[in-house]
XYZ file of C-alpha atoms in Angstrom:
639
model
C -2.057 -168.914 -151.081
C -3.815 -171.678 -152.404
C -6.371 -172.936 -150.418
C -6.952 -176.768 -149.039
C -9.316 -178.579 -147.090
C -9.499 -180.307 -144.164
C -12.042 -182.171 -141.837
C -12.279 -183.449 -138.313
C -14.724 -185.555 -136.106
C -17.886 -183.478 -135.924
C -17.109 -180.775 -138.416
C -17.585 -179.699 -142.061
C -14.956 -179.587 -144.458
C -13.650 -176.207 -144.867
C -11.156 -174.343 -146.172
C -8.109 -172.448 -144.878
C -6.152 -169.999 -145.665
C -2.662 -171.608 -145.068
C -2.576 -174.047 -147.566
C 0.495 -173.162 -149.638
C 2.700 -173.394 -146.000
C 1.021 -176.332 -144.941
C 2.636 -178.563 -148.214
C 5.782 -176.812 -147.698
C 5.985 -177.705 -144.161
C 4.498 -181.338 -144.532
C 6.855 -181.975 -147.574
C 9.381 -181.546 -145.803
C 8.385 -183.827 -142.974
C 7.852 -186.416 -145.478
C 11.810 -185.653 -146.713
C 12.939 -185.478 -143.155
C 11.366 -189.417 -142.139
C 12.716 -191.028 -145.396
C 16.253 -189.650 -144.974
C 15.406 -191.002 -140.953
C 14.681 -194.202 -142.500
C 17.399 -194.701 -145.163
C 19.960 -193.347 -142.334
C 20.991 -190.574 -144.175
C 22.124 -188.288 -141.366
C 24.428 -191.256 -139.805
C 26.101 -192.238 -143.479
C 26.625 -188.845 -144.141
C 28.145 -188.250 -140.655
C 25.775 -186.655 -138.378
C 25.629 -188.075 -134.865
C 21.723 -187.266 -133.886
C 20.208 -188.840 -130.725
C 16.778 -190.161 -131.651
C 14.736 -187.630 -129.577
C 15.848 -184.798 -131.522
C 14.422 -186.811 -134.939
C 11.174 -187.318 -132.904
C 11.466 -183.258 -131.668
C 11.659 -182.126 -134.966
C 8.847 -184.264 -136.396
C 6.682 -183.442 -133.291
C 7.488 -179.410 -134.276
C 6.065 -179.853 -138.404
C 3.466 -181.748 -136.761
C 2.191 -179.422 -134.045
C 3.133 -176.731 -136.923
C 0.531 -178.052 -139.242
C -2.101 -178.547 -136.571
C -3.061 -175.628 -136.204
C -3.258 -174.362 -140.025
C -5.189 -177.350 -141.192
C -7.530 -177.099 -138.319
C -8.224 -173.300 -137.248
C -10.425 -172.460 -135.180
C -10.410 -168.320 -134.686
C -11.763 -165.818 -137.018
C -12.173 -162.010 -137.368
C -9.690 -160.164 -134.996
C -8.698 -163.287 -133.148
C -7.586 -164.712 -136.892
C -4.069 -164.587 -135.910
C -4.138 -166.654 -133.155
C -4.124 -169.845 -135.100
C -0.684 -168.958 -136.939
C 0.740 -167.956 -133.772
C -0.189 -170.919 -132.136
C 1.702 -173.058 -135.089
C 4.455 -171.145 -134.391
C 4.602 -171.911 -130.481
C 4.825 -175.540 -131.285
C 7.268 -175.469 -134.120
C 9.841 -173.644 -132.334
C 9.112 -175.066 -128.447
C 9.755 -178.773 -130.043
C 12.419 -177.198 -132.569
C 13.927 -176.040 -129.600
C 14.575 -179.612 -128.315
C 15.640 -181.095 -131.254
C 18.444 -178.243 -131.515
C 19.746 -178.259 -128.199
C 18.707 -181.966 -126.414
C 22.102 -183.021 -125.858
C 22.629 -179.940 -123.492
C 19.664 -179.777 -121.803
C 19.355 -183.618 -121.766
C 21.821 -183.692 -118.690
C 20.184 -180.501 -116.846
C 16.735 -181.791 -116.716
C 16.869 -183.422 -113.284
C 17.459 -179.716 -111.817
C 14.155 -178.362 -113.866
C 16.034 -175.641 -115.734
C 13.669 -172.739 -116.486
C 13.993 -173.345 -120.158
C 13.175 -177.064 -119.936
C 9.817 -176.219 -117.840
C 8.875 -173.499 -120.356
C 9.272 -175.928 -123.438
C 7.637 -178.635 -121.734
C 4.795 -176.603 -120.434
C 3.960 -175.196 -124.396
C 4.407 -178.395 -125.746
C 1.824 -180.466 -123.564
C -1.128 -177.596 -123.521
C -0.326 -177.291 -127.523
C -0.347 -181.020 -128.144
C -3.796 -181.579 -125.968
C -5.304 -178.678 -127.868
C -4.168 -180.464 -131.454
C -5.418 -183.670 -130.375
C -9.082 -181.886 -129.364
C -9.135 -180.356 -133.058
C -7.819 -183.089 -134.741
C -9.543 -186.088 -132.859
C -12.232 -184.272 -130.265
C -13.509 -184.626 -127.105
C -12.511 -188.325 -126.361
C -8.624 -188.675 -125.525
C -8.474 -185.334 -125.012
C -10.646 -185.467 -121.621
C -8.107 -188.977 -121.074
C -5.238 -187.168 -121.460
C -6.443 -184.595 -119.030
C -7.766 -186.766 -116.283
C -4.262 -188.794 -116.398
C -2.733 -185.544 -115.856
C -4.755 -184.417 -113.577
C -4.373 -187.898 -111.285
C -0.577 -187.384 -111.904
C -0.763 -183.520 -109.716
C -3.568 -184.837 -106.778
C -3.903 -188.993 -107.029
C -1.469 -188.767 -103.791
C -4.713 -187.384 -102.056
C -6.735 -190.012 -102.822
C -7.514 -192.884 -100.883
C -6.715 -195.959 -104.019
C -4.177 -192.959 -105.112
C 0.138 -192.854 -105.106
C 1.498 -192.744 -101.503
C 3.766 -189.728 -102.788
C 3.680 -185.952 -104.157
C 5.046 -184.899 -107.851
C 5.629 -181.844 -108.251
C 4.018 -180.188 -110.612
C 6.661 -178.507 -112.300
C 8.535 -182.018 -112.419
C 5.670 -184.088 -113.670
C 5.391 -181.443 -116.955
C 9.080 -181.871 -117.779
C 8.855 -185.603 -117.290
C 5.617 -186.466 -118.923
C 7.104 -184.308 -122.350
C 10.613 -184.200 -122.134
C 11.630 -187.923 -120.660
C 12.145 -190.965 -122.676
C 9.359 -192.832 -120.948
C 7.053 -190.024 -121.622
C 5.763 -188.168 -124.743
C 8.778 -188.432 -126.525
C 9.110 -192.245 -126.537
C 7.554 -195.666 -127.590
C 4.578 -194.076 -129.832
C 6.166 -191.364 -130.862
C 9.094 -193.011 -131.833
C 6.954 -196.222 -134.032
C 5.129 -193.061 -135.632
C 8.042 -191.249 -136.958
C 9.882 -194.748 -138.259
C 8.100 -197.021 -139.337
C 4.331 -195.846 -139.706
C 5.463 -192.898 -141.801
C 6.573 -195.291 -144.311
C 3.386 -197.168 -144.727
C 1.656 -193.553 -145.055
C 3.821 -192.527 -148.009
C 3.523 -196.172 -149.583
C -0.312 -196.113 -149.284
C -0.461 -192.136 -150.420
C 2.024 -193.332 -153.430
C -0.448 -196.029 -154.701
C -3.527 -193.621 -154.219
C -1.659 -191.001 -156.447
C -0.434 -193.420 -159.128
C -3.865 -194.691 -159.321
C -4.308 -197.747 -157.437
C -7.280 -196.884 -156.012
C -8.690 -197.618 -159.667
C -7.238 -201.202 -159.715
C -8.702 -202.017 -156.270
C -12.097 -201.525 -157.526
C -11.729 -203.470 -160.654
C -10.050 -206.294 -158.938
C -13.030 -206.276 -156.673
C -15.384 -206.254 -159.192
C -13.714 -208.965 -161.418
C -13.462 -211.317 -158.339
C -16.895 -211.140 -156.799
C -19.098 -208.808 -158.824
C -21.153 -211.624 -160.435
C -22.061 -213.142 -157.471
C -25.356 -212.562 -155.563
C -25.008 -209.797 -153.487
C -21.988 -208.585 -155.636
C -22.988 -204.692 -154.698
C -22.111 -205.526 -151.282
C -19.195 -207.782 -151.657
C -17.623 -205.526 -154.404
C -17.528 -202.987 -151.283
C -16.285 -205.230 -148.517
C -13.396 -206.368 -150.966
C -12.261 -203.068 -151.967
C -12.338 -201.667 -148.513
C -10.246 -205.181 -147.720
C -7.802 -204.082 -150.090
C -7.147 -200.486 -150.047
C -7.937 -200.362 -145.954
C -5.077 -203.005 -145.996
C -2.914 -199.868 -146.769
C -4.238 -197.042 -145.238
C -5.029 -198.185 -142.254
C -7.439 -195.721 -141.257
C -10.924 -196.829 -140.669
C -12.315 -193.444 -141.257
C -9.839 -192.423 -144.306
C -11.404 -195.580 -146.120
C -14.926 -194.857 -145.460
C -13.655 -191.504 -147.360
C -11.771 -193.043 -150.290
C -13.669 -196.478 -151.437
C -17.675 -195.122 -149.689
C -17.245 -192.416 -153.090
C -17.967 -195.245 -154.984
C -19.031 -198.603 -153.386
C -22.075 -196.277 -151.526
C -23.953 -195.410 -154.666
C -23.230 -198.627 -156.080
C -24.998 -200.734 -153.488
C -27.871 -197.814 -153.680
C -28.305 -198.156 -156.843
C -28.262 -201.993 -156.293
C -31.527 -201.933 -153.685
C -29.811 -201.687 -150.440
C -31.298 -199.233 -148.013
C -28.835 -196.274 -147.013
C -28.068 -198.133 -143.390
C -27.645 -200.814 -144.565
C -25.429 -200.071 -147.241
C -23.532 -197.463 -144.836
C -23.273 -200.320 -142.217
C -21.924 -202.665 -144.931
C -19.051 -199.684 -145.803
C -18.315 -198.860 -142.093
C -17.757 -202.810 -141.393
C -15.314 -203.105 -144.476
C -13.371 -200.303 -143.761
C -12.587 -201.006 -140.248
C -11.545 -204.207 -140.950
C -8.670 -202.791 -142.249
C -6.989 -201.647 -139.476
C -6.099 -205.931 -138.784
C -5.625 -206.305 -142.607
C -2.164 -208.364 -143.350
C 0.374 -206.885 -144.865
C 0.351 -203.433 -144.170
C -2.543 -203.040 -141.461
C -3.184 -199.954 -139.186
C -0.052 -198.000 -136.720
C -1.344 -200.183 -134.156
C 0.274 -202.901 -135.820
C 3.723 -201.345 -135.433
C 3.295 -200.295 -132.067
C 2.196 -203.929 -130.857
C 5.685 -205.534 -132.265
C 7.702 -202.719 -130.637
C 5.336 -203.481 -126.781
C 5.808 -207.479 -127.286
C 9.268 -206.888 -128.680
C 8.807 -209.071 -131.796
C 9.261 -208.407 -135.359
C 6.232 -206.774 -137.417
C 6.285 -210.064 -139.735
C 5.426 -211.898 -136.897
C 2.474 -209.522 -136.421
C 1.583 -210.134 -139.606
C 1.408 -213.504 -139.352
C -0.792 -213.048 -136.136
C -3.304 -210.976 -137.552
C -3.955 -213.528 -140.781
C -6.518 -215.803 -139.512
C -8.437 -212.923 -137.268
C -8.974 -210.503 -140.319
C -9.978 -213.456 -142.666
C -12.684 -214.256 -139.952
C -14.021 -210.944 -139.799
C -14.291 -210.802 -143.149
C -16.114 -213.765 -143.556
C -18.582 -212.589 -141.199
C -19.271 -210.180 -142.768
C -19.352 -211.894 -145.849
C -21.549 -214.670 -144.857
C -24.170 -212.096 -143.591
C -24.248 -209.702 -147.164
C -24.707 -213.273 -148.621
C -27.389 -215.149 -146.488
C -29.177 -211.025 -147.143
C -28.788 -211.317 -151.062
C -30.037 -215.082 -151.020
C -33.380 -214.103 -148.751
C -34.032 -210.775 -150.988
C -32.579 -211.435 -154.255
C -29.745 -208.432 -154.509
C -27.382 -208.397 -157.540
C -25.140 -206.390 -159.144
C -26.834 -203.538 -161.655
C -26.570 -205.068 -165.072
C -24.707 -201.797 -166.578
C -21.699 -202.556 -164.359
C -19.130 -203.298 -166.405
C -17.140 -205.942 -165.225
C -13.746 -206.432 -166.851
C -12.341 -210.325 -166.573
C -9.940 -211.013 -163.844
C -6.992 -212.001 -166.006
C -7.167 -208.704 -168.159
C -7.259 -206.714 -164.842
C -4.042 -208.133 -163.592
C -2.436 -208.314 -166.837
C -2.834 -204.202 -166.859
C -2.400 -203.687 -163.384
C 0.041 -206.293 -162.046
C 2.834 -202.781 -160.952
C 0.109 -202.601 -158.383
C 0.789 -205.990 -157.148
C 4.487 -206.356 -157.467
C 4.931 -203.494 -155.090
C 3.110 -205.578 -152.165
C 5.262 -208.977 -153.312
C 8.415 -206.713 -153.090
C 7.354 -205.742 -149.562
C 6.409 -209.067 -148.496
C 9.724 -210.505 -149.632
C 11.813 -207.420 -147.965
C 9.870 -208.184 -144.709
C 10.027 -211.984 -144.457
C 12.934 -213.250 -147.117
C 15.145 -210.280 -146.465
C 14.659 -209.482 -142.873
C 14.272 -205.645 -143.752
C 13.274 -203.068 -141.270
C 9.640 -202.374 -141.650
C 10.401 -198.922 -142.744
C 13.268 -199.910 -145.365
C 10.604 -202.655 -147.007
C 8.288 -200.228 -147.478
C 10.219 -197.736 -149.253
C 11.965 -200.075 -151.206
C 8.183 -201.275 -152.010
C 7.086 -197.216 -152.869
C 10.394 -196.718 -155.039
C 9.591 -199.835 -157.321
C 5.888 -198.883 -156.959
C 6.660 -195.333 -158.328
C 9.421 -196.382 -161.393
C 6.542 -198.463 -162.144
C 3.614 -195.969 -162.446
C 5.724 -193.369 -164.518
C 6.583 -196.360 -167.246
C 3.359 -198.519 -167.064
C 0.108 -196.906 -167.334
C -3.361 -198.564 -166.174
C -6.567 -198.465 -168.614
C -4.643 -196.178 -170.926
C -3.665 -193.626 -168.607
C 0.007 -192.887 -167.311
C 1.049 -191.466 -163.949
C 3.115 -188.804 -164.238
C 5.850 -187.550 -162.313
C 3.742 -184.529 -160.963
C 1.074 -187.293 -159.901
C 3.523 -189.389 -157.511
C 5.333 -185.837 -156.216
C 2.366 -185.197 -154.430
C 2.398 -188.168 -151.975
C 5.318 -186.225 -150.049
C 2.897 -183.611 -149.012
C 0.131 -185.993 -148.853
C 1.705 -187.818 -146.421
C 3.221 -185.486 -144.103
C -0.469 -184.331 -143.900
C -1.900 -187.622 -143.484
C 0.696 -187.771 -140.628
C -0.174 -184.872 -138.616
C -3.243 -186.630 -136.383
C -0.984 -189.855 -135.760
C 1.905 -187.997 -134.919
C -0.125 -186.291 -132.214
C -2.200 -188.883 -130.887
C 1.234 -190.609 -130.474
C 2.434 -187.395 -128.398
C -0.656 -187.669 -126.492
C -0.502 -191.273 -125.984
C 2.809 -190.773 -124.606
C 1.459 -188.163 -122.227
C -0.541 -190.764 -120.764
C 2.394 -193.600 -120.336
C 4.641 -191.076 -118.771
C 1.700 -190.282 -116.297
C 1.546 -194.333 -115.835
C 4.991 -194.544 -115.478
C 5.916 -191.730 -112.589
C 2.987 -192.308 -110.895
C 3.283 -195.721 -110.281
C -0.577 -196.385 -111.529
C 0.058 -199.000 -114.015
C 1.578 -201.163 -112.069
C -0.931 -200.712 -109.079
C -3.482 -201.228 -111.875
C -1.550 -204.786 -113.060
C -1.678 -205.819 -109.568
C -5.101 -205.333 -109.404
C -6.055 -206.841 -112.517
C -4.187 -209.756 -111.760
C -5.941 -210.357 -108.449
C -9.407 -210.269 -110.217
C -8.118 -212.854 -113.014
C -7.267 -215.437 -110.562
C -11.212 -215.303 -109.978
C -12.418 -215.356 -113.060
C -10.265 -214.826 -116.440
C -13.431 -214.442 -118.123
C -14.151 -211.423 -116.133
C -11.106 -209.823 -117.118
C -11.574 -210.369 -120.247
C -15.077 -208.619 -120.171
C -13.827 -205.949 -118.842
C -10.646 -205.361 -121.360
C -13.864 -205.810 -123.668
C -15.712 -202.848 -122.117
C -12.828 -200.461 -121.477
C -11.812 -201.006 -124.995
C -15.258 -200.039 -126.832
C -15.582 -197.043 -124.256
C -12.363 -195.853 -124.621
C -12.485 -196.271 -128.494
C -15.728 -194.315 -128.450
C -14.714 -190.784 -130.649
C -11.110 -192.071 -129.986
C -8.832 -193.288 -133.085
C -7.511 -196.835 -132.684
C -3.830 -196.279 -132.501
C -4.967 -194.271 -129.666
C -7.229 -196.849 -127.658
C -4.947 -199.826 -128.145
C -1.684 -197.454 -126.760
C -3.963 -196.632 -123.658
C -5.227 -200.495 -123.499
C -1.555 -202.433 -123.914
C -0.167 -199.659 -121.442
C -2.796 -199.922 -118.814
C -4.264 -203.476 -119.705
C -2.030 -205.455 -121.723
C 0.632 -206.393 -118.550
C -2.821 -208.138 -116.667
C -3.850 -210.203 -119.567
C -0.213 -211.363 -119.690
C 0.170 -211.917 -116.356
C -2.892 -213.744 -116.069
C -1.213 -216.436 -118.081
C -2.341 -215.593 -121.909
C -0.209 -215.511 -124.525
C 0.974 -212.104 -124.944
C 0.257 -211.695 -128.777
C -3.374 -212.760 -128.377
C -3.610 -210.942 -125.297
C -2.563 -207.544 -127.484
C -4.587 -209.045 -130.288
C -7.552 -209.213 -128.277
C -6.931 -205.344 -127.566
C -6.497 -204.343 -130.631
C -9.356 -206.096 -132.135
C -11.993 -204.810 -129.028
C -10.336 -201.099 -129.935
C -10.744 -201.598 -133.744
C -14.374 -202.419 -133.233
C -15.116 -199.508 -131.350
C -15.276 -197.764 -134.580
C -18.514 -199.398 -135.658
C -20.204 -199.708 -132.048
C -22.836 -197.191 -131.128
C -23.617 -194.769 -129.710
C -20.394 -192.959 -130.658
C -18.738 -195.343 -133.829
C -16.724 -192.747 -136.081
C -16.366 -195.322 -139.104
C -20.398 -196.033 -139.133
C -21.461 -192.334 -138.287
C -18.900 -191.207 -142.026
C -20.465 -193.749 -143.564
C -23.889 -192.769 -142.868
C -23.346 -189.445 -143.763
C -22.106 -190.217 -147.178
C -24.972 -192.485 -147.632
C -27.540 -189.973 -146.206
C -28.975 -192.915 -143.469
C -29.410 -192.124 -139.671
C -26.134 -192.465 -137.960
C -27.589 -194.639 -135.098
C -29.692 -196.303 -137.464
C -26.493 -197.312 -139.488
C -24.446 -197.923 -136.181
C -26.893 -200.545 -134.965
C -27.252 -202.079 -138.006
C -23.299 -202.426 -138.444
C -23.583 -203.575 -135.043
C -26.090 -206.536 -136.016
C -24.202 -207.406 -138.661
C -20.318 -207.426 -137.054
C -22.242 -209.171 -133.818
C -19.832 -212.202 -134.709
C -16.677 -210.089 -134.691
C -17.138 -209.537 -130.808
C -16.812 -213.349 -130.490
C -13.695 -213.567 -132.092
C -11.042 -212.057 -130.068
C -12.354 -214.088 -126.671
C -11.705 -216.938 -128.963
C -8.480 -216.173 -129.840
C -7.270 -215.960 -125.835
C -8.372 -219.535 -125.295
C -7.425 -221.045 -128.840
C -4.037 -218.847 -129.621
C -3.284 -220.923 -132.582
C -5.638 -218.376 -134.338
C -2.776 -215.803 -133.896
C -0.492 -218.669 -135.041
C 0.743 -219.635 -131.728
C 0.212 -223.529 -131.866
C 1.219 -226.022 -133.876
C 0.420 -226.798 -137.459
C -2.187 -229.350 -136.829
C -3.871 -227.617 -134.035
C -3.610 -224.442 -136.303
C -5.327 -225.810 -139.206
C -8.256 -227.545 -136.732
C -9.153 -224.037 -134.304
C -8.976 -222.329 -137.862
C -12.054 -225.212 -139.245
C -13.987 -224.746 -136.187
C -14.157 -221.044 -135.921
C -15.036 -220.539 -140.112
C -17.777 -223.555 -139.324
C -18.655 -221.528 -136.338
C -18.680 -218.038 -137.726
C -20.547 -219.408 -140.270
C -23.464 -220.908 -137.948
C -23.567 -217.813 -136.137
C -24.515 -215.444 -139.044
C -27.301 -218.049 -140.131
C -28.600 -218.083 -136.462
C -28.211 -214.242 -136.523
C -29.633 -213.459 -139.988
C -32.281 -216.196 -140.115
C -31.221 -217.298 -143.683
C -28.073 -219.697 -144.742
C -29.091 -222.040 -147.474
C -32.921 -221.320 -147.072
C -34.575 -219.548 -144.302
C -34.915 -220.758 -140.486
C -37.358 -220.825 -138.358
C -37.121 -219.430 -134.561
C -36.301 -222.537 -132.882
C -33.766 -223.555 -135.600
C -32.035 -220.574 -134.980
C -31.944 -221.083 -131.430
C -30.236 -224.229 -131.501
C -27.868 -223.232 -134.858
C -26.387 -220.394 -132.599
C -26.144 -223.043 -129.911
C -24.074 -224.971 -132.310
C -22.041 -222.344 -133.388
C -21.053 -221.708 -130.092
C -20.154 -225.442 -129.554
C -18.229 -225.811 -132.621
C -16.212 -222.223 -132.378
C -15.941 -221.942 -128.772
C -12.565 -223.867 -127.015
C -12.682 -227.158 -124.876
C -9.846 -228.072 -122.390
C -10.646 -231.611 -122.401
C -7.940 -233.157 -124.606
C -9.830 -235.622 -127.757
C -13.302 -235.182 -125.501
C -12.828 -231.402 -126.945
C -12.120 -232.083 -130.136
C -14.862 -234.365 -130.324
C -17.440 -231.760 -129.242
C -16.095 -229.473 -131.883
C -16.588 -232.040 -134.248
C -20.401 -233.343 -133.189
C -21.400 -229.642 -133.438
C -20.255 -229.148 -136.723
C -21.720 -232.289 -138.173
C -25.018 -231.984 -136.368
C -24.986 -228.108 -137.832
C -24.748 -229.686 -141.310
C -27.492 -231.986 -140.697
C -29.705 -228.958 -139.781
C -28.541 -227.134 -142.724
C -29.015 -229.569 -145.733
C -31.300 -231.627 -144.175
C -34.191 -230.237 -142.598
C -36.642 -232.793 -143.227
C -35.002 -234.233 -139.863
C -36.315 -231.520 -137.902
C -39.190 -230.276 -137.953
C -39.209 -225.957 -139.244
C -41.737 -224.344 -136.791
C -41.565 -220.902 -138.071
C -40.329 -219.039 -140.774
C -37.493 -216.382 -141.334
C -38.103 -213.968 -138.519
């Protein structure tokens, strides 16, 4: 067999022995979803309930876990295989016969329990290869409340069974096989193979041009070059980590070779990449999972998550900029740097795919899933007739995004499974709505509280946990407070996803900064401080958006267009105040009162024209400060 690589959190690459099975099995995964997704099965006929589609991806899934990620050698070799083949044929086994046993699971049939009870302890042992420590201990402490919370004092008031809780938690709608699992398998999957199809027909290659063409020149064009680039390609993978991965190959030794230290350019990369988990129009699985939770359409998602990812960017932004000004950083003068309109002249079949999906999503109403492969067949005709920089896809190229993606599928699927795990938990027990209550109570004290603590859960949770993961956990456990306590439900789920996507990049565990740092070779908590420093903005953000929700387009036009001024004025401030440097450098009490400003001119007012009016003072007497200093005095330099 051919042999293939494979990495997770903590680990070296490696490779195993199963690679030959593992394409075979993930190909046809990937064959499986699209046929899901076109509606194949019901054209042709077939009357499938949707849990045995969701069994039978869960089976290639757990399958595959346990060949890309082995963990026994010598005599105990076989154990990995064997494992694979528990999982395959325990979730194979519901997707064949779920319409019997469906109506038998109240009485806990023997085979039901059995199924149920190899299925959970496989898909919590995936999830610790695949993703580590982190949800896995979650998963198990959920579980664990589920069997004894009854004897605890802030615990349920009844007994499960333990035998009933396992066939609920895996086997019931509500549980494993439901909400997550279900997004995952539809709609997700699609965006997978669409990003997997543009790596393989060479996209990647465009995205770095267009990068360089639109910002290279510029001072601190190293830097930029990266944070655009990660923009664009993280807008389609959607995987914080898997763009470190992709874009660091080449954006890392680029800003090296520019002057930037290792942390900091790691920092820079981590930053980027993250950011494209809330990146319009494809973004992370999150996304897909918040329309499904608020019941809204993933356009309208889209739509929230515009004005939030264009002020992180900026931030970030702003801050490689005020850097380059104070220490003169510029591109390498042997970059070559091809002109803008050449680069889309060659590579507009990269484009078209995204204007295809745009107008499937919004102008044709499509499913999610349907857009996107409508998007990936144009995207692939495309490739095979129009070649980029002289070179031609060919049909071998774009055949491997099948397997690609069924492999790039395998952690989501099961982080899904586990999330589920956890709802089904929330759901028998009784806990989240205990929880809500409880919440609730504390927001009538102080909503700023609650907020806080969302905050806090969310970067503890996300610590070592994927995203998809901590914002499933947060909406499920937090998400019904924050909408309860009167805020509007997108920019309550927003603010969830945003606190989880930044988790990634905050120490002392932040996945995205730690990859980056290795492919740099900087000290991870070095590089996850200094990504820290220069995101510090980001964390303002989402409280923003709760008070002002026209920044998740939830206002009207004119109070849209004003909240959006005052936060890129703000944002703006803030990274001068932070850095020390915006058109020249500040001195110490300068910065001082510019953060003060920034706060005043970003932060909400319920005061009717008296807030607007603040807003606007803060901004204008931030200008003042800015472009003309002779009015106050500078009593220190940069510091």
């Amino acid at each position: 067999m051919t042999a293939m690589t494979f990495s997770s959190p903590g680990t070296p690459r490696r490779s195993t022995p199963y690679g030959l099975l593992t394409v075979t099995l993930a190909t046809i995964m990937s064959l499986c979803a699209i046929l899901q997704a076109l509606d194949v099965p019901q054209r042709l006929g077939f009357s499938l309930y949707t849990e045995q589609y969701l069994a039978a991806i869960l089976a290639f899934a757990l399958g595959m876990a346990f060949l890309v990620a082995p963990r026994f050698t010598g005599r105990l070799r076989f154990l990995d295989p064997t494992l694979a083949l528990a999982g395959f044929c325990a979730a194979g086994y519901i997707a064949l016969s779920y319409p019997t046993i469906v109506n038998e699971l109240v009485y806990r049939p023997v085979d039901g329990l059995v199924v149920s009870l190899v299925i959970g302890l496989l898909t919590i042992e995936a999830v610790r290869r695949l993703t580590g420590p982190g949800l896995t201990v979650i998963v198990a402490l959920f579980l664990a409340y589920g069997l004894v919370g009854y004897l605890l004092p802030f615990g349920m008031t009844r007994q499960i069974l333990w035998d009933r809780l396992a066939i609920y938690v895996v086997m019931d709608t509500n549980g494993l096989i439901g909400l997550p699992l279900m997004v995952t398998a539809s709609m997700v999957f699609s965006f997978i193979f669409l990003g997997q199809l543009l790596v393989s027909s060479g996209g990647s290659a465009f995205f770095n041009d267009l990068a360089l063409a639109l910002v290279g020149r510029s001072r601190g064009g190293a830097a930029k070059i990266a944070v655009v680039s990660s923009f664009l390609f993280g807008s389609v993978s959607g995987s914080a980590v898997a763009n470190v991965a992709a874009s660091g190959g080449v954006t890392l030794p680029l800003m090296r070779r520019a002057g930037y230290k290792p942390h900091m350019a790691a920092a820079i990369e981590a930053l980027a990449s993250t950011g494209g988990q809330l990146a319009p129009p494809i973004m992370g699985a999150a996304a897909f999972l918040m329309a499904e939770f608020l019941q809204i359409s993933f356009g309208t998602v889209i739509l929230a998550a515009v004005i939030p990812s264009l002020l992180y960017y900026l931030a970030i932004f702003f801050y490689i900029d005020a850097h380059a000004a104070a220490n003169g950083m510029s591109l390498p003068e042997d970059v070559e740097i091809r002109p803008l309109r050449r680069v889309l002249a060659d590579g507009w079949q990269f484009v078209a795919p995204f204007a295809i999906l745009i107008f499937g999503l919004f102008g044709l109403n499509w499913r999610p899933e349907l857009a996107a492969l409508a998007a990936a067949l144009a995207l692939a005709v495309l490739a095979l007739v129009l070649p980029y920089r002289g070179k031609r896809s060919h049909l071998g190229d774009l055949l491997r995004a099948f397997p690609d993606a069924g492999k790039g599928m395998i952690e989501i699927v099961i982080i899904a499974a586990a999330a589920g795990m956890v709802i089904g938990v929330l759901n028998i027990s009784g806990l989240a709505f205990s929880l809500t209550l409880n919440l609730v109570a504390m927001a009538e004290g102080s909503l700023m509280l609650l907020l806080i603590i969302a905050a806090l859960v969310s970067v503890v949770l996300g610590m070592g946990m994927p995203t998809v993961g901590v914002y499933v956990l947060l909406a499920s456990l937090i998400g019904p407070a924050l909408v309860q306590a009167g805020i509007d439900p997108i920019a309550a789920h927003m603010f969830l996803l945003y606190f989880g996507m930044l988790s990634m990049i905050t120490p002392p565990v932040a996945l995205a900064s730690f990859t980056a740092a290795t492919m740099a070779g900087a000290e991870a908590m070095k590089t996850g401080w200094q990504a820290f420093r220069m995101g510090w903005v980001a964390y303002l953000i989402p409280f923003v958006m709760v008070f002002e929700p026209g920044l998740v387009m939830q206002a009207a036009p004119a109070d849209i267009i004003w909240q959006l001024i005052g936060a890129l004025v703000g944002v703006w401030f803030a990274t001068g105040a932070i850095y020390g440097y915006l058109t020249r450098s500040l001195g110490l009490m300068e910065r001082v009162l510019l953060g003060m400003i920034a706060l005043a001119g970003i932060l909400p007012f319920s005061l009717g024209w008296g807030g607007y009016l603040v807003n606007l003072l803060a901004i204008c007497v931030g200008v003042v400060l800015i472009f003309r200093t002779r009015l106050i005095p500078s009593l220190s330099g940069r510091s």
